[in-house]
PDB file of C-alpha atoms in Angstrom:
ATOM      1  CA  MET A  19      -0.682  -0.339   1.235  1.00 45.00           C
ATOM      2  CA  LYS A  20      -3.228  -2.949   0.168  1.00 56.00           C
ATOM      3  CA  HIS A  21      -3.536  -3.402  -3.581  1.00 62.00           C
ATOM      4  CA  GLU A  22      -6.879  -4.856  -4.581  1.00 60.00           C
ATOM      5  CA  ALA A  23      -8.943  -4.632  -7.734  1.00 51.00           C
ATOM      6  CA  LYS A  24     -12.706  -4.780  -8.162  1.00 52.00           C
ATOM      7  CA  GLY A  25     -14.260  -7.784  -9.875  1.00 56.00           C
ATOM      8  CA  SER A  26     -12.574 -11.045 -10.737  1.00 56.00           C
ATOM      9  CA  SER A  27      -9.369  -9.665 -12.284  1.00 61.00           C
ATOM     10  CA  PRO A  28      -6.427  -9.513  -9.903  1.00 73.00           C
ATOM     11  CA  PRO A  29      -4.523  -6.280  -9.365  1.00 93.00           C
ATOM     12  CA  ALA A  30      -1.407  -5.642 -11.433  1.00 94.00           C
ATOM     13  CA  ALA A  31       1.780  -3.585 -11.178  1.00 97.00           C
ATOM     14  CA  VAL A  32       4.116  -2.128 -13.799  1.00 97.00           C
ATOM     15  CA  SER A  33       7.532  -0.470 -13.926  1.00 98.00           C
ATOM     16  CA  VAL A  34       7.771   2.940 -15.618  1.00 98.00           C
ATOM     17  CA  LEU A  35      11.516   2.943 -16.170  1.00 97.00           C
ATOM     18  CA  PHE A  36      13.443   6.042 -17.143  1.00 96.00           C
ATOM     19  CA  ASN A  37      16.923   5.840 -18.640  1.00 96.00           C
ATOM     20  CA  VAL A  38      19.278   7.834 -20.819  1.00 95.00           C
ATOM     21  CA  THR A  39      19.727   6.551 -24.379  1.00 93.00           C
ATOM     22  CA  ASN A  40      22.113   8.357 -26.737  1.00 92.00           C
ATOM     23  CA  GLY A  41      22.175  11.294 -24.317  1.00 94.00           C
ATOM     24  CA  GLU A  42      18.387  11.662 -24.261  1.00 95.00           C
ATOM     25  CA  PRO A  43      15.987  10.916 -21.368  1.00 95.00           C
ATOM     26  CA  CYS A  44      13.766   7.984 -22.351  1.00 96.00           C
ATOM     27  CA  VAL A  45      11.084   5.660 -20.994  1.00 97.00           C
ATOM     28  CA  LEU A  46      11.422   1.909 -21.586  1.00 97.00           C
ATOM     29  CA  MET A  47       8.357   0.319 -23.177  1.00 97.00           C
ATOM     30  CA  ILE A  48       7.535  -3.156 -24.441  1.00 96.00           C
ATOM     31  CA  LYS A  49       5.253  -4.467 -27.142  1.00 93.00           C
ATOM     32  CA  ARG A  50       3.276  -7.319 -25.643  1.00 83.00           C
ATOM     33  CA  ALA A  51       3.401 -10.574 -27.596  1.00 79.00           C
ATOM     34  CA  GLU A  52       0.469 -11.220 -29.947  1.00 63.00           C
ATOM     35  CA  THR A  53      -0.149 -14.575 -28.236  1.00 67.00           C
ATOM     36  CA  LEU A  54      -0.984 -13.090 -24.819  1.00 58.00           C
ATOM     37  CA  ARG A  55      -4.585 -13.211 -23.597  1.00 63.00           C
ATOM     38  CA  ASN A  56      -4.843  -9.601 -22.383  1.00 58.00           C
ATOM     39  CA  HIS A  57      -3.637  -6.484 -24.206  1.00 55.00           C
ATOM     40  CA  SER A  58      -1.795  -8.542 -26.849  1.00 58.00           C
ATOM     41  CA  GLY A  59       0.222  -6.534 -29.353  1.00 68.00           C
ATOM     42  CA  GLN A  60      -0.106  -3.316 -27.352  1.00 80.00           C
ATOM     43  CA  TRP A  61       2.707  -1.038 -26.246  1.00 92.00           C
ATOM     44  CA  ALA A  62       2.944  -1.213 -22.477  1.00 93.00           C
ATOM     45  CA  PHE A  63       5.246  -1.074 -19.496  1.00 97.00           C
ATOM     46  CA  PRO A  64       6.900  -4.202 -18.143  1.00 97.00           C
ATOM     47  CA  GLY A  65       4.784  -5.724 -15.395  1.00 95.00           C
ATOM     48  CA  GLY A  66       1.891  -8.012 -14.673  1.00 92.00           C
ATOM     49  CA  MET A  67      -0.466  -9.456 -12.121  1.00 92.00           C
ATOM     50  CA  ILE A  68       0.246  -9.246  -8.412  1.00 96.00           C
ATOM     51  CA  GLU A  69       0.526 -12.792  -7.093  1.00 94.00           C
ATOM     52  CA  GLU A  70      -0.142 -13.993  -3.562  1.00 92.00           C
ATOM     53  CA  SER A  71       3.567 -14.785  -3.191  1.00 94.00           C
ATOM     54  CA  ASP A  72       4.499 -11.125  -3.839  1.00 95.00           C
ATOM     55  CA  ASP A  73       5.380  -9.138  -0.719  1.00 95.00           C
ATOM     56  CA  SER A  74       4.002  -5.965  -2.303  1.00 96.00           C
ATOM     57  CA  ALA A  75       2.836  -4.454  -5.572  1.00 96.00           C
ATOM     58  CA  MET A  76       6.330  -3.025  -6.033  1.00 98.00           C
ATOM     59  CA  HIS A  77       7.767  -6.524  -5.630  1.00 97.00           C
ATOM     60  CA  ALA A  78       5.351  -7.725  -8.334  1.00 98.00           C
ATOM     61  CA  ALA A  79       6.441  -4.942 -10.715  1.00 98.00           C
ATOM     62  CA  LEU A  80      10.114  -5.797 -10.167  1.00 98.00           C
ATOM     63  CA  ARG A  81       9.495  -9.560 -10.446  1.00 98.00           C
ATOM     64  CA  GLU A  82       7.541  -9.187 -13.679  1.00 96.00           C
ATOM     65  CA  THR A  83      10.145  -6.804 -15.133  1.00 98.00           C
ATOM     66  CA  ASN A  84      12.792  -9.423 -14.405  1.00 98.00           C
ATOM     67  CA  GLU A  85      10.680 -12.213 -15.939  1.00 97.00           C
ATOM     68  CA  GLU A  86       9.829 -10.225 -19.081  1.00 96.00           C
ATOM     69  CA  LEU A  87      13.139  -8.451 -19.726  1.00 98.00           C
ATOM     70  CA  GLY A  88      15.780 -10.110 -17.559  1.00 97.00           C
ATOM     71  CA  ILE A  89      16.380  -6.838 -15.696  1.00 98.00           C
ATOM     72  CA  ARG A  90      17.444  -7.537 -12.131  1.00 97.00           C
ATOM     73  CA  PRO A  91      15.702  -5.603  -9.337  1.00 96.00           C
ATOM     74  CA  SER A  92      19.152  -4.343  -8.261  1.00 96.00           C
ATOM     75  CA  ASP A  93      19.391  -2.560 -11.649  1.00 97.00           C
ATOM     76  CA  ILE A  94      16.285  -0.480 -10.880  1.00 97.00           C
ATOM     77  CA  ASP A  95      16.040   2.502  -8.534  1.00 97.00           C
ATOM     78  CA  ILE A  96      12.313   2.883  -7.747  1.00 97.00           C
ATOM     79  CA  TRP A  97      11.363   6.492  -7.015  1.00 93.00           C
ATOM     80  CA  CYS A  98       7.686   6.238  -6.144  1.00 92.00           C
ATOM     81  CA  GLU A  99       4.328   4.540  -6.535  1.00 94.00           C
ATOM     82  CA  MET A 100       2.061   6.387  -8.961  1.00 93.00           C
ATOM     83  CA  PRO A 101      -1.758   6.614  -8.743  1.00 92.00           C
ATOM     84  CA  PRO A 102      -3.426   3.381  -9.927  1.00 94.00           C
ATOM     85  CA  VAL A 103      -5.066   3.211 -13.353  1.00 93.00           C
ATOM     86  CA  ASP A 104      -8.063   1.069 -14.329  1.00 89.00           C
ATOM     87  CA  THR A 105      -7.935  -0.771 -17.652  1.00 84.00           C
ATOM     88  CA  SER A 106     -10.849  -1.477 -19.971  1.00 78.00           C
ATOM     89  CA  THR A 107     -10.375  -5.183 -19.207  1.00 78.00           C
ATOM     90  CA  GLY A 108     -10.973  -4.741 -15.472  1.00 82.00           C
ATOM     91  CA  PHE A 109      -7.420  -4.628 -14.131  1.00 85.00           C
ATOM     92  CA  LYS A 110      -6.331  -2.030 -11.596  1.00 93.00           C
ATOM     93  CA  VAL A 111      -2.687  -1.262 -12.316  1.00 95.00           C
ATOM     94  CA  TRP A 112      -0.220   0.240  -9.838  1.00 97.00           C
ATOM     95  CA  PRO A 113       2.680   1.918 -11.687  1.00 97.00           C
ATOM     96  CA  TYR A 114       6.106   2.351 -10.091  1.00 97.00           C
ATOM     97  CA  ALA A 115       8.333   5.065 -11.535  1.00 96.00           C
ATOM     98  CA  GLY A 116      12.067   4.591 -11.373  1.00 96.00           C
ATOM     99  CA  ARG A 117      15.379   4.692 -13.163  1.00 97.00           C
ATOM    100  CA  LEU A 118      17.451   1.970 -14.752  1.00 96.00           C
ATOM    101  CA  THR A 119      21.127   1.843 -13.859  1.00 90.00           C
ATOM    102  CA  ASP A 120      23.433   2.805 -16.704  1.00 79.00           C
ATOM    103  CA  GLU A 121      24.656  -0.689 -17.597  1.00 81.00           C
ATOM    104  CA  VAL A 122      21.581  -2.893 -17.976  1.00 91.00           C
ATOM    105  CA  ASN A 123      21.373  -6.021 -20.094  1.00 91.00           C
ATOM    106  CA  ILE A 124      17.899  -6.521 -21.532  1.00 95.00           C
ATOM    107  CA  THR A 125      16.925 -10.025 -22.617  1.00 96.00           C
ATOM    108  CA  PRO A 126      13.247 -10.087 -23.664  1.00 95.00           C
ATOM    109  CA  HIS A 127      11.247 -13.234 -22.896  1.00 91.00           C
ATOM    110  CA  VAL A 128       9.850 -13.841 -26.393  1.00 85.00           C
ATOM    111  CA  ALA A 129       6.685 -15.573 -25.149  1.00 86.00           C
ATOM    112  CA  GLU A 130       5.662 -12.298 -23.479  1.00 86.00           C
ATOM    113  CA  VAL A 131       7.550  -9.505 -25.246  1.00 93.00           C
ATOM    114  CA  ALA A 132       7.588  -8.909 -29.017  1.00 92.00           C
ATOM    115  CA  ASP A 133       9.707  -5.735 -28.971  1.00 94.00           C
ATOM    116  CA  VAL A 134      11.434  -3.277 -26.637  1.00 95.00           C
ATOM    117  CA  VAL A 135      11.925   0.431 -27.278  1.00 96.00           C
ATOM    118  CA  ASN A 136      13.240   3.438 -25.377  1.00 96.00           C
ATOM    119  CA  VAL A 137      10.767   6.227 -26.142  1.00 96.00           C
ATOM    120  CA  PRO A 138      12.237   9.721 -25.720  1.00 96.00           C
ATOM    121  CA  VAL A 139      10.475  11.673 -22.950  1.00 95.00           C
ATOM    122  CA  ARG A 140      10.019  14.549 -25.433  1.00 94.00           C
ATOM    123  CA  VAL A 141       7.451  12.381 -27.268  1.00 94.00           C
ATOM    124  CA  PHE A 142       5.202  12.517 -24.201  1.00 92.00           C
ATOM    125  CA  VAL A 143       5.762  16.229 -23.552  1.00 91.00           C
ATOM    126  CA  ASP A 144       5.574  17.497 -27.146  1.00 85.00           C
ATOM    127  CA  GLN A 145       1.983  18.161 -28.251  1.00 80.00           C
ATOM    128  CA  VAL A 146       2.913  17.197 -31.834  1.00 78.00           C
ATOM    129  CA  SER A 147       3.039  13.521 -30.762  1.00 82.00           C
ATOM    130  CA  ARG A 148      -0.408  13.548 -29.122  1.00 84.00           C
ATOM    131  CA  ARG A 149      -3.261  11.832 -30.871  1.00 84.00           C
ATOM    132  CA  SER A 150      -6.868  10.966 -30.204  1.00 81.00           C
ATOM    133  CA  ILE A 151      -7.945   7.502 -31.296  1.00 77.00           C
ATOM    134  CA  THR A 152     -11.378   5.931 -31.463  1.00 80.00           C
ATOM    135  CA  VAL A 153     -11.815   2.491 -29.920  1.00 79.00           C
ATOM    136  CA  ILE A 154     -14.946   0.360 -30.204  1.00 77.00           C
ATOM    137  CA  ARG A 155     -15.267  -2.281 -27.498  1.00 75.00           C
ATOM    138  CA  ASN A 156     -18.410  -4.290 -26.745  1.00 77.00           C
ATOM    139  CA  GLY A 157     -20.478  -1.925 -28.886  1.00 82.00           C
ATOM    140  CA  THR A 158     -19.268   1.188 -27.066  1.00 80.00           C
ATOM    141  CA  THR A 159     -17.271   3.847 -28.902  1.00 85.00           C
ATOM    142  CA  ARG A 160     -14.696   5.819 -26.914  1.00 82.00           C
ATOM    143  CA  LYS A 161     -12.142   8.469 -27.794  1.00 85.00           C
ATOM    144  CA  LEU A 162      -8.812   7.911 -26.061  1.00 82.00           C
ATOM    145  CA  ASP A 163      -5.594   9.888 -25.731  1.00 84.00           C
ATOM    146  CA  ALA A 164      -2.634   8.360 -27.527  1.00 91.00           C
ATOM    147  CA  TYR A 165       0.955   9.128 -28.498  1.00 92.00           C
ATOM    148  CA  ALA A 166       2.650   8.461 -31.817  1.00 92.00           C
ATOM    149  CA  TYR A 167       6.314   7.480 -31.853  1.00 94.00           C
ATOM    150  CA  GLU A 168       7.767   6.393 -35.173  1.00 92.00           C
ATOM    151  CA  ASP A 169       5.415   3.596 -36.322  1.00 90.00           C
ATOM    152  CA  ARG A 170       4.071   2.941 -32.806  1.00 91.00           C
ATOM    153  CA  ILE A 171       0.860   4.115 -31.143  1.00 89.00           C
ATOM    154  CA  ILE A 172       0.841   4.189 -27.335  1.00 91.00           C
ATOM    155  CA  TRP A 173      -2.714   4.378 -26.017  1.00 88.00           C
ATOM    156  CA  GLY A 174      -5.132   3.204 -23.326  1.00 88.00           C
ATOM    157  CA  ALA A 175      -3.835   2.528 -19.833  1.00 91.00           C
ATOM    158  CA  SER A 176      -0.231   3.028 -20.987  1.00 94.00           C
ATOM    159  CA  ALA A 177      -1.036   6.553 -22.218  1.00 93.00           C
ATOM    160  CA  ARG A 178      -2.871   7.359 -18.965  1.00 93.00           C
ATOM    161  CA  ILE A 179       0.036   6.035 -16.878  1.00 96.00           C
ATOM    162  CA  ILE A 180       2.573   8.110 -18.800  1.00 94.00           C
ATOM    163  CA  ASN A 181       0.284  11.185 -18.610  1.00 90.00           C
ATOM    164  CA  ASN A 182       0.133  10.823 -14.811  1.00 91.00           C
ATOM    165  CA  THR A 183       3.879  10.218 -14.557  1.00 90.00           C
ATOM    166  CA  ILE A 184       4.875  13.176 -16.737  1.00 86.00           C
ATOM    167  CA  ASP A 185       2.384  15.429 -14.909  1.00 85.00           C
ATOM    168  CA  ILE A 186       3.897  14.527 -11.534  1.00 83.00           C
ATOM    169  CA  VAL A 187       7.489  14.823 -12.799  1.00 77.00           C
ATOM    170  CA  MET A 188       6.860  18.169 -14.547  1.00 75.00           C
ATOM    171  CA  ASN A 189       4.654  19.624 -11.776  1.00 76.00           C
ATOM    172  CA  PRO A 190       5.984  18.359  -8.433  1.00 70.00           C
ATOM    173  CA  ALA A 191       3.959  19.367  -5.370  1.00 66.00           C
TER     174      ALA A 191
END
């Protein structure tokens, strides 16, 4: 499958990684470092731009996950490619859903990752956690879906990716 994005921004790929933490199904998320050019300080999935040296978008997602968190590709069981999501900054992002093996060492690369959290899946299924936020960008006001978890707000492309993932997991064809 060819992974191309419109415009000048290259395509990107992310890993939507499920795991079990304290007996509860969770999704691993990162807070992007404040110093990054795009989506700084936002809660996201590990991943990044697809480079010419990548064999595939999945390879890019695994490579970036390793670079950002030190998680080896052999510690990830990819289940499937999810539908791509467009970001407000022009990226087209291909998410890959999968599961982390039970014994994974996570070592965040501090230049890219400010924090790591395992968000319980119930947060994304429970309507109590859903929010609507207003974002103003380039003079345009938009209402976006979001999720609240503790003191974190997960919104934008990350919220759309998790919506798609949960919908597919909860309503398989």
